[in-house]
Coordinates of C-alpha atoms and ligand atoms in Angstrom, one line a residue:
X205 CA 177.8 70.0 115.8
X206 CA 179.2 71.2 112.6
X207 CA 181.2 68.1 111.9
X208 CA 178.1 66.0 112.3
X209 CA 176.3 68.1 109.9
X210 CA 179.0 67.9 107.3
X211 CA 179.0 64.2 107.5
X212 CA 175.3 64.2 107.0
X213 CA 175.5 66.5 104.0
X214 CA 178.2 64.4 102.5
X215 CA 176.1 61.4 102.9
X216 CA 173.2 63.1 101.1
X217 CA 175.5 63.9 98.2
X218 CA 177.1 60.4 98.3
X219 CA 173.7 58.7 98.2
X220 CA 172.7 60.8 95.1
X221 CA 175.9 59.8 93.4
X222 CA 175.5 56.2 94.3
X223 CA 172.1 56.3 92.8
X224 CA 173.4 57.9 89.7
X225 CA 176.1 55.3 89.3
X226 CA 173.7 52.6 90.2
X227 CA 176.2 51.5 92.8
X228 CA 175.2 50.3 96.2
X229 CA 171.9 48.9 94.8
X230 CA 171.5 45.3 96.0
X231 CA 168.8 42.7 95.7
X232 CA 166.6 42.4 98.7
X233 CA 167.9 40.9 102.0
X234 CA 165.6 37.9 101.8
X235 CA 167.3 36.7 98.7
X236 CA 170.5 36.6 100.6
X237 CA 168.9 34.4 103.3
X238 CA 167.3 32.3 100.6
X239 CA 170.8 31.7 99.1
X240 CA 172.2 30.7 102.6
X241 CA 169.3 28.3 103.2
X242 CA 169.6 26.9 99.6
X243 CA 173.4 26.4 100.2
X244 CA 172.8 24.5 103.5
X245 CA 170.0 22.3 102.1
X246 CA 171.9 21.4 98.9
X247 CA 174.9 20.5 101.1
X248 CA 172.8 18.1 103.2
X249 CA 171.5 16.6 100.0
X250 CA 175.1 16.3 98.6
X251 CA 176.3 14.5 101.7
X252 CA 173.4 12.1 101.8
X253 CA 173.5 11.4 98.0
X254 CA 177.3 11.0 98.0
X255 CA 177.2 8.2 100.5
X256 CA 174.1 6.4 99.1
X257 CA 174.6 3.1 97.3
X258 CA 171.1 3.2 95.8
X259 CA 169.9 3.6 92.3
X260 CA 167.0 5.4 90.6
X261 CA 165.2 3.9 87.6
X262 CA 164.2 6.0 84.6
X263 CA 162.3 3.5 82.4
X264 CA 164.8 0.9 81.3
X265 CA 167.8 2.8 82.7
X266 CA 168.9 2.9 86.3
X267 CA 171.2 5.6 87.6
X268 CA 173.4 5.5 90.7
X269 CA 172.1 8.0 93.3
X270 CA 175.7 9.3 94.2
X271 CA 176.1 10.7 90.7
X272 CA 173.5 13.4 91.7
X273 CA 175.9 14.7 94.4
X274 CA 177.9 16.6 91.7
X275 CA 174.7 18.4 90.5
X276 CA 173.8 19.5 94.0
X277 CA 177.4 20.4 94.8
X278 CA 177.4 22.7 91.8
X279 CA 174.1 24.3 92.9
X280 CA 175.5 25.0 96.4
X281 CA 178.7 26.6 94.9
X282 CA 176.5 28.8 92.7
X283 CA 174.7 30.0 95.8
X284 CA 178.0 31.1 97.2
X285 CA 179.0 32.8 94.0
X286 CA 175.7 34.7 93.8
X287 CA 176.2 35.8 97.4
X288 CA 179.6 37.3 96.9
X289 CA 178.7 38.9 93.6
X290 CA 175.6 40.6 94.7
X291 CA 176.1 41.2 98.4
X292 CA 179.7 42.7 98.4
X293 CA 181.7 42.3 101.6
X294 CA 178.9 40.6 103.5
X295 CA 178.2 38.1 100.7
X296 CA 181.9 37.3 100.3
X297 CA 182.7 36.7 103.9
X298 CA 179.5 34.7 104.5
X299 CA 180.2 32.5 101.4
X300 CA 183.8 32.0 102.4
X301 CA 182.8 31.1 105.9
X302 CA 180.3 28.5 104.7
X303 CA 182.9 27.0 102.4
X304 CA 185.5 26.9 105.1
X305 CA 183.2 25.2 107.5
X306 CA 182.1 22.7 104.9
X307 CA 185.6 21.8 103.6
X308 CA 187.0 20.1 106.8
X309 CA 183.7 18.2 107.1
X310 CA 184.0 16.8 103.6
X311 CA 187.7 16.0 104.2
X312 CA 186.7 14.2 107.3
X313 CA 184.1 12.1 105.5
X314 CA 186.7 11.2 102.8
X315 CA 189.4 10.2 105.3
X316 CA 187.3 8.6 108.0
X317 CA 184.4 7.4 105.9
X318 CA 186.5 6.4 102.9
X319 CA 184.0 8.3 100.8
X320 CA 186.0 8.8 97.7
X321 CA 182.9 10.2 95.8
X322 CA 183.4 13.5 97.6
X323 CA 186.9 14.2 96.2
X324 CA 185.6 16.2 93.2
X325 CA 183.5 18.2 95.6
X326 CA 186.6 19.3 97.5
X327 CA 188.1 20.6 94.3
X328 CA 184.8 22.3 93.4
X329 CA 184.8 24.1 96.8
X330 CA 188.5 25.2 96.4
X331 CA 187.8 26.5 92.9
X332 CA 184.7 28.4 94.2
X333 CA 186.8 30.0 97.0
X334 CA 189.4 31.1 94.5
X335 CA 186.7 32.5 92.2
X336 CA 184.8 34.5 94.8
X337 CA 188.1 35.8 96.3
X338 CA 189.1 37.0 92.8
X339 CA 185.7 38.6 92.1
X340 CA 185.5 40.2 95.5
X341 CA 188.9 41.9 95.4
X342 CA 188.6 42.9 91.8
X343 CA 185.2 44.4 92.6
X344 CA 186.7 46.3 95.5
X345 CA 189.3 47.8 93.2
X346 CA 186.5 49.0 90.9
X347 CA 184.5 50.3 93.8
X348 CA 187.4 52.4 95.1
X349 CA 188.0 53.7 91.6
X350 CA 184.3 54.7 91.4
X351 CA 184.4 56.3 94.8
X352 CA 187.4 58.4 93.6
X353 CA 185.4 59.4 90.5
X354 CA 182.4 60.3 92.7
X355 CA 184.6 62.5 94.9
X356 CA 186.0 64.3 91.9
X357 CA 182.4 64.9 90.6
X358 CA 181.4 66.8 93.7
X359 CA 184.7 68.6 94.5
X360 CA 185.9 71.8 93.1
X361 CA 189.4 71.1 91.7
X362 CA 190.9 74.5 92.5
X363 CA 189.7 75.0 96.1
X364 CA 188.9 71.5 97.2
X365 CA 185.5 72.5 98.6
X366 CA 182.3 71.0 97.2
X367 CA 181.3 72.3 93.7
X368 CA 178.1 73.6 92.2
X369 CA 176.8 70.2 91.5
X370 CA 177.1 69.2 95.2
X371 CA 175.4 72.5 96.2
X372 CA 172.5 71.8 93.8
X373 CA 172.2 68.3 95.1
X374 CA 171.9 69.4 98.7
X375 CA 169.4 72.1 97.8
X376 CA 167.5 69.6 95.8
X377 CA 167.3 67.1 98.6
X378 CA 166.3 69.8 101.2
X379 CA 163.5 71.0 99.0
X380 CA 162.3 67.5 98.4
X381 CA 162.3 66.9 102.1
X382 CA 160.6 70.3 102.8
X383 CA 163.4 71.3 105.1
X384 CA 163.7 75.1 105.6
X385 CA 167.0 76.6 104.7
X386 CA 168.6 79.8 103.3
X387 CA 170.5 79.8 100.0
X388 CA 173.2 82.4 99.9
X389 CA 174.9 83.5 96.7
X390 CA 178.3 85.1 97.3
X391 CA 180.1 86.9 94.5
X392 CA 183.5 88.6 94.9
X393 CA 183.6 92.2 94.0
X394 CA 186.0 93.5 91.4
X395 CA 187.5 90.1 91.0
X396 CA 188.1 90.6 87.3
X397 CA 190.4 93.6 88.0
X398 CA 192.5 91.4 90.4
X399 CA 192.8 88.9 87.6
X400 CA 193.6 91.6 85.0
X401 CA 196.1 93.5 87.1
X402 CA 197.8 90.8 89.1
X403 CA 197.4 87.7 86.9
X404 CA 195.5 84.4 87.1
X405 CA 197.8 83.0 89.8
X406 CA 196.9 85.8 92.1
X407 CA 193.2 85.4 91.3
X408 CA 193.4 81.7 92.0
X409 CA 195.2 82.4 95.3
X410 CA 192.3 84.7 96.3
X411 CA 189.7 82.1 95.4
X412 CA 191.5 79.4 97.4
X413 CA 191.9 81.7 100.4
X414 CA 188.3 82.7 100.2
X415 CA 187.2 79.1 100.0
X416 CA 189.4 78.3 103.0
X417 CA 188.0 81.2 105.0
X418 CA 184.3 80.3 104.3
X419 CA 184.9 76.6 105.0
X420 CA 186.7 77.4 108.3
X421 CA 183.8 79.5 109.5
X422 CA 181.3 76.8 108.4
X423 CA 183.3 74.1 110.2
X424 CA 184.1 76.1 113.3
X425 CA 180.5 76.0 114.5
X426 CA 180.8 79.7 115.6
X427 CA 177.7 80.6 113.6
X428 CA 175.5 78.3 115.7
X429 CA 173.8 77.1 112.5
X430 CA 174.4 74.2 110.1
X431 CA 176.3 75.7 107.2
X432 CA 177.5 74.1 103.9
X433 CA 179.9 75.9 101.6
X434 CA 180.6 75.3 97.9
X435 CA 182.1 77.1 94.9
X436 CA 179.6 77.3 92.1
X437 CA 181.6 79.0 89.4
X438 CA 184.4 81.5 88.8
X439 CA 184.3 83.9 91.7
X440 CA 181.0 82.7 93.0
X441 CA 180.4 80.7 96.1
X442 CA 177.2 79.2 97.6
X443 CA 176.3 78.9 101.2
X444 CA 173.4 76.8 102.5
X445 CA 172.4 77.6 106.0
X446 CA 170.0 75.6 108.2
X447 CA 168.9 75.8 111.8
X448 CA 168.6 79.6 112.2
X449 CA 165.7 80.7 114.4
X450 CA 164.9 84.2 113.0
X451 CA 165.7 86.1 109.8
X452 CA 167.7 88.5 112.1
X453 CA 169.8 85.6 113.3
X454 CA 170.4 84.5 109.8
X455 CA 171.5 88.0 108.8
X456 CA 174.0 87.9 111.6
X457 CA 175.3 84.6 110.4
X458 CA 175.9 85.9 106.9
X459 CA 177.7 88.9 108.4
X460 CA 180.2 86.6 110.0
X461 CA 181.0 85.2 106.5
X462 CA 181.2 88.8 105.1
X463 CA 183.7 89.8 107.8
X464 CA 185.8 86.7 107.1
X465 CA 186.1 87.8 103.5
X466 CA 186.7 91.4 104.4
X467 CA 189.9 90.6 106.3
X468 CA 193.2 91.4 104.6
X469 CA 194.6 89.0 101.9
X470 CA 198.3 88.6 101.2
X471 CA 199.0 87.6 97.6
X472 CA 202.3 87.7 95.8
X473 CA 203.7 89.7 98.7
X474 CA 201.0 92.3 98.3
X475 CA 198.4 93.1 100.9
X476 CA 195.0 93.6 99.5
X477 CA 191.4 93.7 100.6
X478 CA 188.5 91.9 98.9
X479 CA 184.8 92.3 99.4
X480 CA 181.9 90.3 98.3
X481 CA 178.2 90.7 97.5
X482 CA 175.8 88.4 99.3
X483 CA 172.2 87.8 98.1
X484 CA 170.0 85.3 99.8
X485 CA 166.6 83.6 99.6
X486 CA 164.8 81.5 102.1
X487 CA 163.1 78.2 101.4
X488 CA 160.2 78.0 101.2
X489 CA 159.3 81.7 101.9
X490 CA 161.2 83.3 99.0
X491 CA 161.2 80.4 96.6
X492 CA 159.6 77.0 96.9
X493 CA 161.5 75.1 94.2
X494 CA 165.1 74.4 93.6
X495 CA 165.3 76.7 90.6
X496 CA 163.4 79.6 92.2
X497 CA 165.3 79.6 95.5
X498 CA 168.7 79.6 93.6
X499 CA 167.6 82.2 91.0
X500 CA 166.1 84.5 93.6
X501 CA 169.3 84.5 95.7
X502 CA 171.2 85.3 92.5
X503 CA 168.8 88.2 91.8
X504 CA 169.3 89.6 95.3
X505 CA 173.1 89.3 94.8
X506 CA 173.0 91.1 91.5
X507 CA 170.9 93.8 93.1
X508 CA 173.7 94.3 95.7
X509 CA 176.2 94.7 92.8
X510 CA 173.9 97.0 90.9
X511 CA 173.2 99.3 93.8
X512 CA 176.8 99.3 95.0
X513 CA 176.0 101.4 98.1
X514 CA 178.2 99.7 100.6
X515 CA 175.5 97.3 101.8
X516 CA 176.9 93.8 101.1
X517 CA 174.0 91.6 102.1
X518 CA 170.5 91.6 100.7
X519 CA 167.5 89.2 101.0
X520 CA 165.4 88.6 98.0
X521 CA 162.1 90.4 97.8
X522 CA 159.3 90.2 95.1
X523 CA 160.0 93.7 93.8
X524 CA 163.6 92.7 92.9
X525 CA 162.2 90.3 90.4
X526 CA 160.0 93.0 89.0
X527 CA 163.2 95.1 88.8
X528 CA 165.0 92.3 87.0
X529 CA 162.1 92.0 84.5
X530 CA 162.1 95.7 84.0
X531 CA 165.9 95.7 83.4
X532 CA 165.5 92.8 80.9
X533 CA 162.7 94.6 79.0
X534 CA 164.6 97.9 79.0
X535 CA 167.6 96.2 77.4
X536 CA 165.3 94.6 74.8
X537 CA 163.8 98.0 74.0
X538 CA 167.2 99.6 73.7
X539 CA 168.4 96.9 71.5
X540 CA 165.3 97.1 69.3
X541 CA 165.7 100.9 68.9
X542 CA 169.4 100.6 68.1
X543 CA 168.8 97.8 65.6
X544 CA 165.7 99.1 63.8
X545 CA 163.4 96.4 65.2
X546 CA 160.7 98.8 66.2
X547 CA 157.8 98.7 63.7
X548 CA 154.2 99.6 63.4
X549 CA 150.9 97.9 62.4
X550 CA 147.8 99.7 61.3
X551 CA 144.4 98.9 62.7
X552 CA 141.5 100.1 60.5
X553 CA 138.7 102.2 61.8
X554 CA 135.3 102.2 60.1
X555 CA 132.1 104.1 60.1
X556 CA 128.9 102.2 60.8
X557 CA 128.4 101.5 57.1
X558 CA 131.8 99.8 57.0
X559 CA 133.4 102.6 55.1
X560 CA 137.1 103.1 56.1
X561 CA 137.8 106.1 58.3
X562 CA 141.5 105.7 58.9
X563 CA 144.1 103.7 60.8
X564 CA 145.5 103.7 64.3
X565 CA 149.3 103.1 64.3
X566 CA 150.2 100.5 66.9
X567 CA 153.8 99.9 68.0
X568 CA 155.5 96.5 67.9
X569 CA 159.0 95.3 68.8
X570 CA 160.7 92.4 67.2
X571 CA 163.0 90.7 69.7
X572 CA 166.4 89.4 68.8
X573 CA 165.1 85.9 68.2
X574 CA 162.3 87.2 65.9
X575 CA 159.4 86.9 68.5
X576 CA 157.1 89.9 68.6
X577 CA 156.7 91.8 71.8
X578 CA 153.3 93.5 72.3
X579 CA 153.0 97.1 73.5
X580 CA 151.2 96.0 76.6
X581 CA 154.5 94.5 77.7
X582 CA 157.0 97.2 76.5
X583 CA 155.1 100.5 76.6
X584 CA 154.8 100.7 80.4
X585 CA 158.5 99.9 80.7
X586 CA 159.4 102.4 78.0
X587 CA 157.4 105.0 79.9
X588 CA 159.1 104.2 83.2
X589 CA 162.6 104.3 81.9
X590 CA 162.1 107.3 79.6
X591 CA 162.2 105.7 76.3
X592 CA 158.6 106.2 75.2
X593 CA 159.3 109.4 73.2
X594 CA 161.9 107.5 71.2
X595 CA 159.5 104.7 70.4
X596 CA 156.7 107.1 69.6
X597 CA 159.1 109.1 67.4
X598 CA 160.0 106.0 65.4
X599 CA 156.3 105.0 65.0
X600 CA 155.3 108.5 63.9
X601 CA 158.1 108.6 61.3
X602 CA 157.5 105.2 59.9
X603 CA 153.7 105.2 60.0
X604 CA 153.5 108.9 59.0
X605 CA 155.9 108.3 56.1
X606 CA 153.9 105.4 54.9
X607 CA 150.4 107.1 55.1
X608 CA 151.9 110.4 53.8
X609 CA 153.2 108.6 50.8
X610 CA 149.9 107.0 50.2
X611 CA 148.0 110.3 50.5
X612 CA 150.4 111.9 48.0
X613 CA 149.8 109.1 45.5
X614 CA 146.0 108.8 45.8
X615 CA 144.7 111.9 47.5
X616 CA 143.0 109.6 50.0
X617 CA 141.2 111.1 52.9
X618 CA 142.2 108.5 55.5
X619 CA 143.1 109.6 59.0
X620 CA 146.3 108.4 60.7
X621 CA 145.8 108.1 64.5
X622 CA 149.0 108.1 66.6
X623 CA 149.3 107.4 70.3
X624 CA 151.1 109.7 72.7
X625 CA 152.1 109.0 76.2
X626 CA 151.6 111.8 78.8
X627 CA 155.4 111.8 79.4
X628 CA 156.1 112.4 75.8
X629 CA 153.4 115.0 75.4
X630 CA 155.0 117.0 78.2
X631 CA 158.4 117.1 76.5
X632 CA 159.1 120.7 75.6
X633 CA 159.8 119.9 71.9
X634 CA 156.7 117.8 71.4
X635 CA 154.9 120.4 69.3
X636 CA 158.0 120.9 67.1
X637 CA 158.2 117.2 66.6
X638 CA 154.6 117.1 65.3
X639 CA 155.0 120.1 63.1
X640 CA 158.1 118.5 61.5
X641 CA 156.2 115.3 61.1
X642 CA 153.5 117.1 59.1
X643 CA 156.1 118.8 57.0
X644 CA 158.2 115.8 56.2
X645 CA 155.4 113.4 55.6
X646 CA 153.1 115.8 53.8
X647 CA 150.1 114.5 55.8
X648 CA 147.4 117.3 56.0
X649 CA 146.9 118.4 59.6
X650 CA 143.3 117.4 59.6
X651 CA 144.3 113.8 58.6
X652 CA 146.5 113.4 61.6
X653 CA 144.9 112.5 64.9
X654 CA 146.7 112.4 68.3
X655 CA 145.2 109.9 70.8
X656 CA 145.6 111.0 74.4
X657 CA 144.5 108.8 77.2
X658 CA 141.8 110.1 79.5
X659 CA 144.3 109.8 82.4
X660 CA 146.0 113.0 81.2
X661 CA 143.1 114.9 82.6
X662 CA 143.8 113.7 86.1
X663 CA 147.6 113.7 86.1
X664 CA 148.6 117.0 84.6
X665 CA 145.7 118.8 83.1
X666 CA 146.9 122.3 83.2
X667 CA 150.2 121.8 81.3
X668 CA 148.7 119.2 79.0
X669 CA 145.8 121.4 78.1
X670 CA 148.2 124.0 76.7
X671 CA 149.8 121.5 74.4
X672 CA 146.5 119.9 73.3
X673 CA 145.1 123.3 72.5
X674 CA 148.1 124.1 70.3
X675 CA 147.7 120.8 68.4
X676 CA 144.0 121.6 68.0
X677 CA 144.8 125.0 66.7
X678 CA 147.2 123.5 64.2
X679 CA 144.2 121.7 62.8
X680 CA 145.2 118.3 64.1
X681 CA 142.4 116.0 65.5
X682 CA 142.4 115.0 69.1
X683 CA 141.0 111.8 70.4
X684 CA 140.4 111.0 74.0
X685 CA 141.6 107.4 74.3
X686 CA 140.4 104.7 76.7
X687 CA 137.4 106.8 77.7
X688 CA 135.5 105.6 80.8
X689 CA 138.5 104.1 82.5
X690 CA 139.6 107.4 84.2
X691 CA 137.7 109.7 86.3
X692 CA 137.6 112.9 84.3
X693 CA 135.1 115.4 85.5
X694 CA 132.4 116.7 83.2
X695 CA 133.6 120.3 83.6
X696 CA 137.1 119.5 82.3
X697 CA 135.7 117.4 79.5
X698 CA 133.5 120.2 78.2
X699 CA 136.6 122.4 77.9
X700 CA 138.7 119.7 76.2
X701 CA 139.4 120.6 72.6
X702 CA 138.7 117.0 71.3
X703 CA 137.2 115.6 68.2
X704 CA 136.8 112.0 69.0
X705 CA 135.9 110.0 72.1
X706 CA 137.2 106.4 72.1
X707 CA 135.1 104.2 74.4
X708 CA 137.4 101.7 76.1
X709 CA 137.1 98.0 75.1
X710 CA 136.2 97.1 78.7
X711 CA 132.7 98.7 78.2
X712 CA 132.2 97.0 74.8
X713 CA 133.1 93.6 76.4
X714 CA 130.2 94.1 78.8
X715 CA 127.8 95.5 76.3
X716 CA 125.7 92.4 75.9
X717 CA 125.7 91.3 79.6
X718 CA 122.6 93.4 80.5
X719 CA 120.4 96.4 80.0
X720 CA 122.4 98.6 82.5
X721 CA 125.7 98.1 80.5
X722 CA 123.9 99.0 77.3
X723 CA 122.5 102.1 78.9
X724 CA 125.9 103.1 80.2
X725 CA 127.4 103.0 76.8
X726 CA 124.5 104.8 75.3
X727 CA 125.0 107.4 78.0
X728 CA 128.7 107.9 77.1
X729 CA 127.7 108.2 73.4
X730 CA 125.1 110.9 74.0
X731 CA 127.4 112.7 76.4
X732 CA 130.1 112.7 73.7
X733 CA 127.7 114.1 71.2
X734 CA 126.5 116.7 73.6
X735 CA 130.1 117.9 73.9
X736 CA 130.4 117.9 70.1
X737 CA 132.6 114.9 69.8
X738 CA 132.3 111.9 67.5
X739 CA 132.4 108.6 69.3
X740 CA 134.3 105.4 68.3
X741 CA 134.0 102.0 70.1
X742 CA 137.1 100.0 70.5
X743 CA 137.4 96.2 70.6
X744 CA 134.2 95.3 68.8
X745 CA 134.3 91.6 68.1
X746 CA 130.8 90.4 67.7
X747 CA 127.8 91.0 65.4
X748 CA 125.4 91.6 68.3
X749 CA 127.8 94.3 69.7
X750 CA 127.8 96.0 66.3
X751 CA 124.0 96.0 66.1
X752 CA 123.6 97.5 69.5
X753 CA 126.2 100.2 68.8
X754 CA 124.5 101.0 65.5
X755 CA 121.2 101.3 67.3
X756 CA 122.5 103.6 70.1
X757 CA 124.1 106.1 67.7
X758 CA 127.9 105.2 67.8
X759 CA 129.7 106.9 64.9
X760 CA 132.7 104.6 64.3
X761 CA 134.1 101.3 65.3
X762 CA 137.6 99.8 65.6
X763 CA 137.7 96.1 66.4
X764 CA 138.6 92.6 65.3
X765 CA 135.2 92.2 63.8
X766 CA 136.2 94.3 60.8
X767 CA 139.9 94.6 61.1
X768 CA 142.8 93.4 63.2
X769 CA 146.1 95.4 63.3
X770 CA 147.6 94.9 59.8
X771 CA 151.1 95.1 58.3
X772 CA 151.4 98.2 56.1
X773 CA 151.2 96.3 52.8
X774 CA 147.9 94.7 53.9
X775 CA 146.6 98.0 55.1
X776 CA 147.4 99.5 51.7
X777 CA 145.3 96.8 50.0
X778 CA 142.4 97.7 52.2
X779 CA 142.6 101.4 51.1
X780 CA 143.0 100.8 47.4
X781 CA 140.2 98.1 47.3
Ligands
C2E14 P1 145.0 101.4 72.6 O1 145.5 102.7 72.2 O2 143.7 101.3 73.4 O3 145.0 100.5 71.3 C1 144.0 99.5 71.1 C2 144.4 98.2 71.5 O4 143.3 97.3 71.5 C3 145.4 97.6 70.5 O5 146.3 96.7 71.3 C4 144.6 96.7 69.6 O6 145.2 95.7 69.0 C5 143.5 96.2 70.6 N1 142.3 95.9 69.9 C6 141.6 96.6 69.0 N2 140.5 96.0 68.6 C7 140.4 94.8 69.4 C8 139.5 93.7 69.5 O7 138.4 93.7 68.8 N3 139.7 92.8 70.3 C9 140.9 92.8 71.1 N4 141.1 91.8 72.0 N5 141.8 93.8 71.1 C10 141.6 94.8 70.2 P2 147.8 96.8 71.2 O8 148.3 97.0 69.9 O9 148.3 95.7 72.0 O10 148.1 98.2 72.0 C11 148.0 98.2 73.4 C12 148.2 99.6 73.9 O11 149.5 100.0 73.7 C13 147.4 100.7 73.1 O12 146.1 100.7 73.6 C14 148.2 101.9 73.4 O13 147.8 102.4 74.7 C15 149.6 101.4 73.6 N6 150.4 101.7 72.4 C16 150.4 101.0 71.2 N7 151.2 101.6 70.3 C17 151.7 102.7 70.9 C18 152.6 103.8 70.5 O14 153.1 103.8 69.4 N8 152.8 104.8 71.4 C19 152.3 104.8 72.6 N9 152.6 105.7 73.5 N10 151.4 103.8 73.0 C20 151.1 102.8 72.2
CA15 CA1 145.1 104.3 71.1
CA16 CA1 142.2 102.6 73.7

């Protein structure tokens, strides 16, 4: 069973390579038969013209009919040449056979019929035979050479098993044909240390042994499935498995390969044990394209390495991808922190008469390649991996330093609003951090505002309340951010020592869709006022929204209509104007 499969797989790869080299492509079969028929007809014409004593008149000239025999003889020889050039072995042997049948007939007509006109035709045929024989055998030499090249292109030189290109081709063909399969990525564990401690020869020996073991399992048929093994790079191998009935069965098949690798190796007279990490993804369930199925099995393999908990085999799941994105983003954040690529922008806030109230500091990260990453992408990750306090700290220092400097110079009354994540707020030295911020920047406490999201009231109200009260007592302003998205109860809200309520953009977006939405926002505004808070609407973009908000008593707005987040130098222009 397995042999049959291997031949089939090799044929798939062979066909691809043939297509790449443009080899094996022939003109259609009917042209071959056309050449055969043309050959036969021209020969009949040759023999009847060669023996004819007649003449044909062209105006004043008359031409002997037998002189046309040479023309037709050349055409028939050309047919044979075309056959052997374009139809390989079949064309050559057919052409040769036709010539060999024709030759004795011509000789017979010369000897018995004393038809001397046919003598040049005999030489023509002999010449054609020589020419096609030369072309055919030379072409065969080139074909063999090309075949060798093709073999090299799909074979891994070190181990002799198929290489990454061959694996990709097989996966590509299977996905094109919609044939289910599992792609398994196998990576040896601690291979680098074998190379480092025992040398490259030992490393190579391990790779060759591993390839041999994997190949032996695949070819033995003991797995009961159709398996194809290749080496894709360094210490990485690929396994393409077809014909399993259930995921459990597939898992058991992969275990057989795992066990094969786990057996003892003997290298340079040393006995050692090697293990490998197996990650796999199923087509089409876990990835429905060539790229996704391969990258997903790589992700699963990397997860095995990362966890390193003794479990060698893992199937790809969606959350691994999330994990991968999270890890990537985490490293971007770390690199930005280490390389001073965290910066701030300032979005202006205005009262309803368009007078500047202050700015909200918004964090940005510049990636290595210079692209800007928005907080929507990195803040949730920074919160998850415990880096948010670092980011906040940088923004506080940079934006605080900038606004503090400005206040010192101009005595301006602008407010600086800074965001704090719940996790950061809960850190035991948060209050110290803010006190020192006020000290170092010289911003008066009542010109600093801390924005805390409404969700804090649900998550950890008791502890948070303590911190918030302290800030409030220090004279710092408190804003309840994203108001309306959480479910804070009215009783908590009334005790909350806030100054400002920020209505979430989602409500402003819906403001013009109907009377109910308008009344809802009006309700929030009057509730805020009842509690003694000012109210600011976030995300105001249109004139009509502004008009409605003015009418229903909103105090401030922050939105693209009057100001997008600005670079500090642009914000400064806005203050001094
Ligand atoms: P947020 O605190 O609600 O900030 C307002 C967000 O709304 C900002 O997005 C701002 O650019 C955007 N915005 C303001 N007006 C408009 C408008 O008219 N139209 C539209 N389409 N958007 C508008 P940004 O800067 O992407 O910030 C997203 C969130 O990231 C912030 O929401 C905040 O929760 C968080 N964040 C930003 N900087 C920091 C920071 O330094 N520390 C912490 N902990 N969180 C931050
Ligand atoms: Ca905010
Ligand atoms: Ca907000």
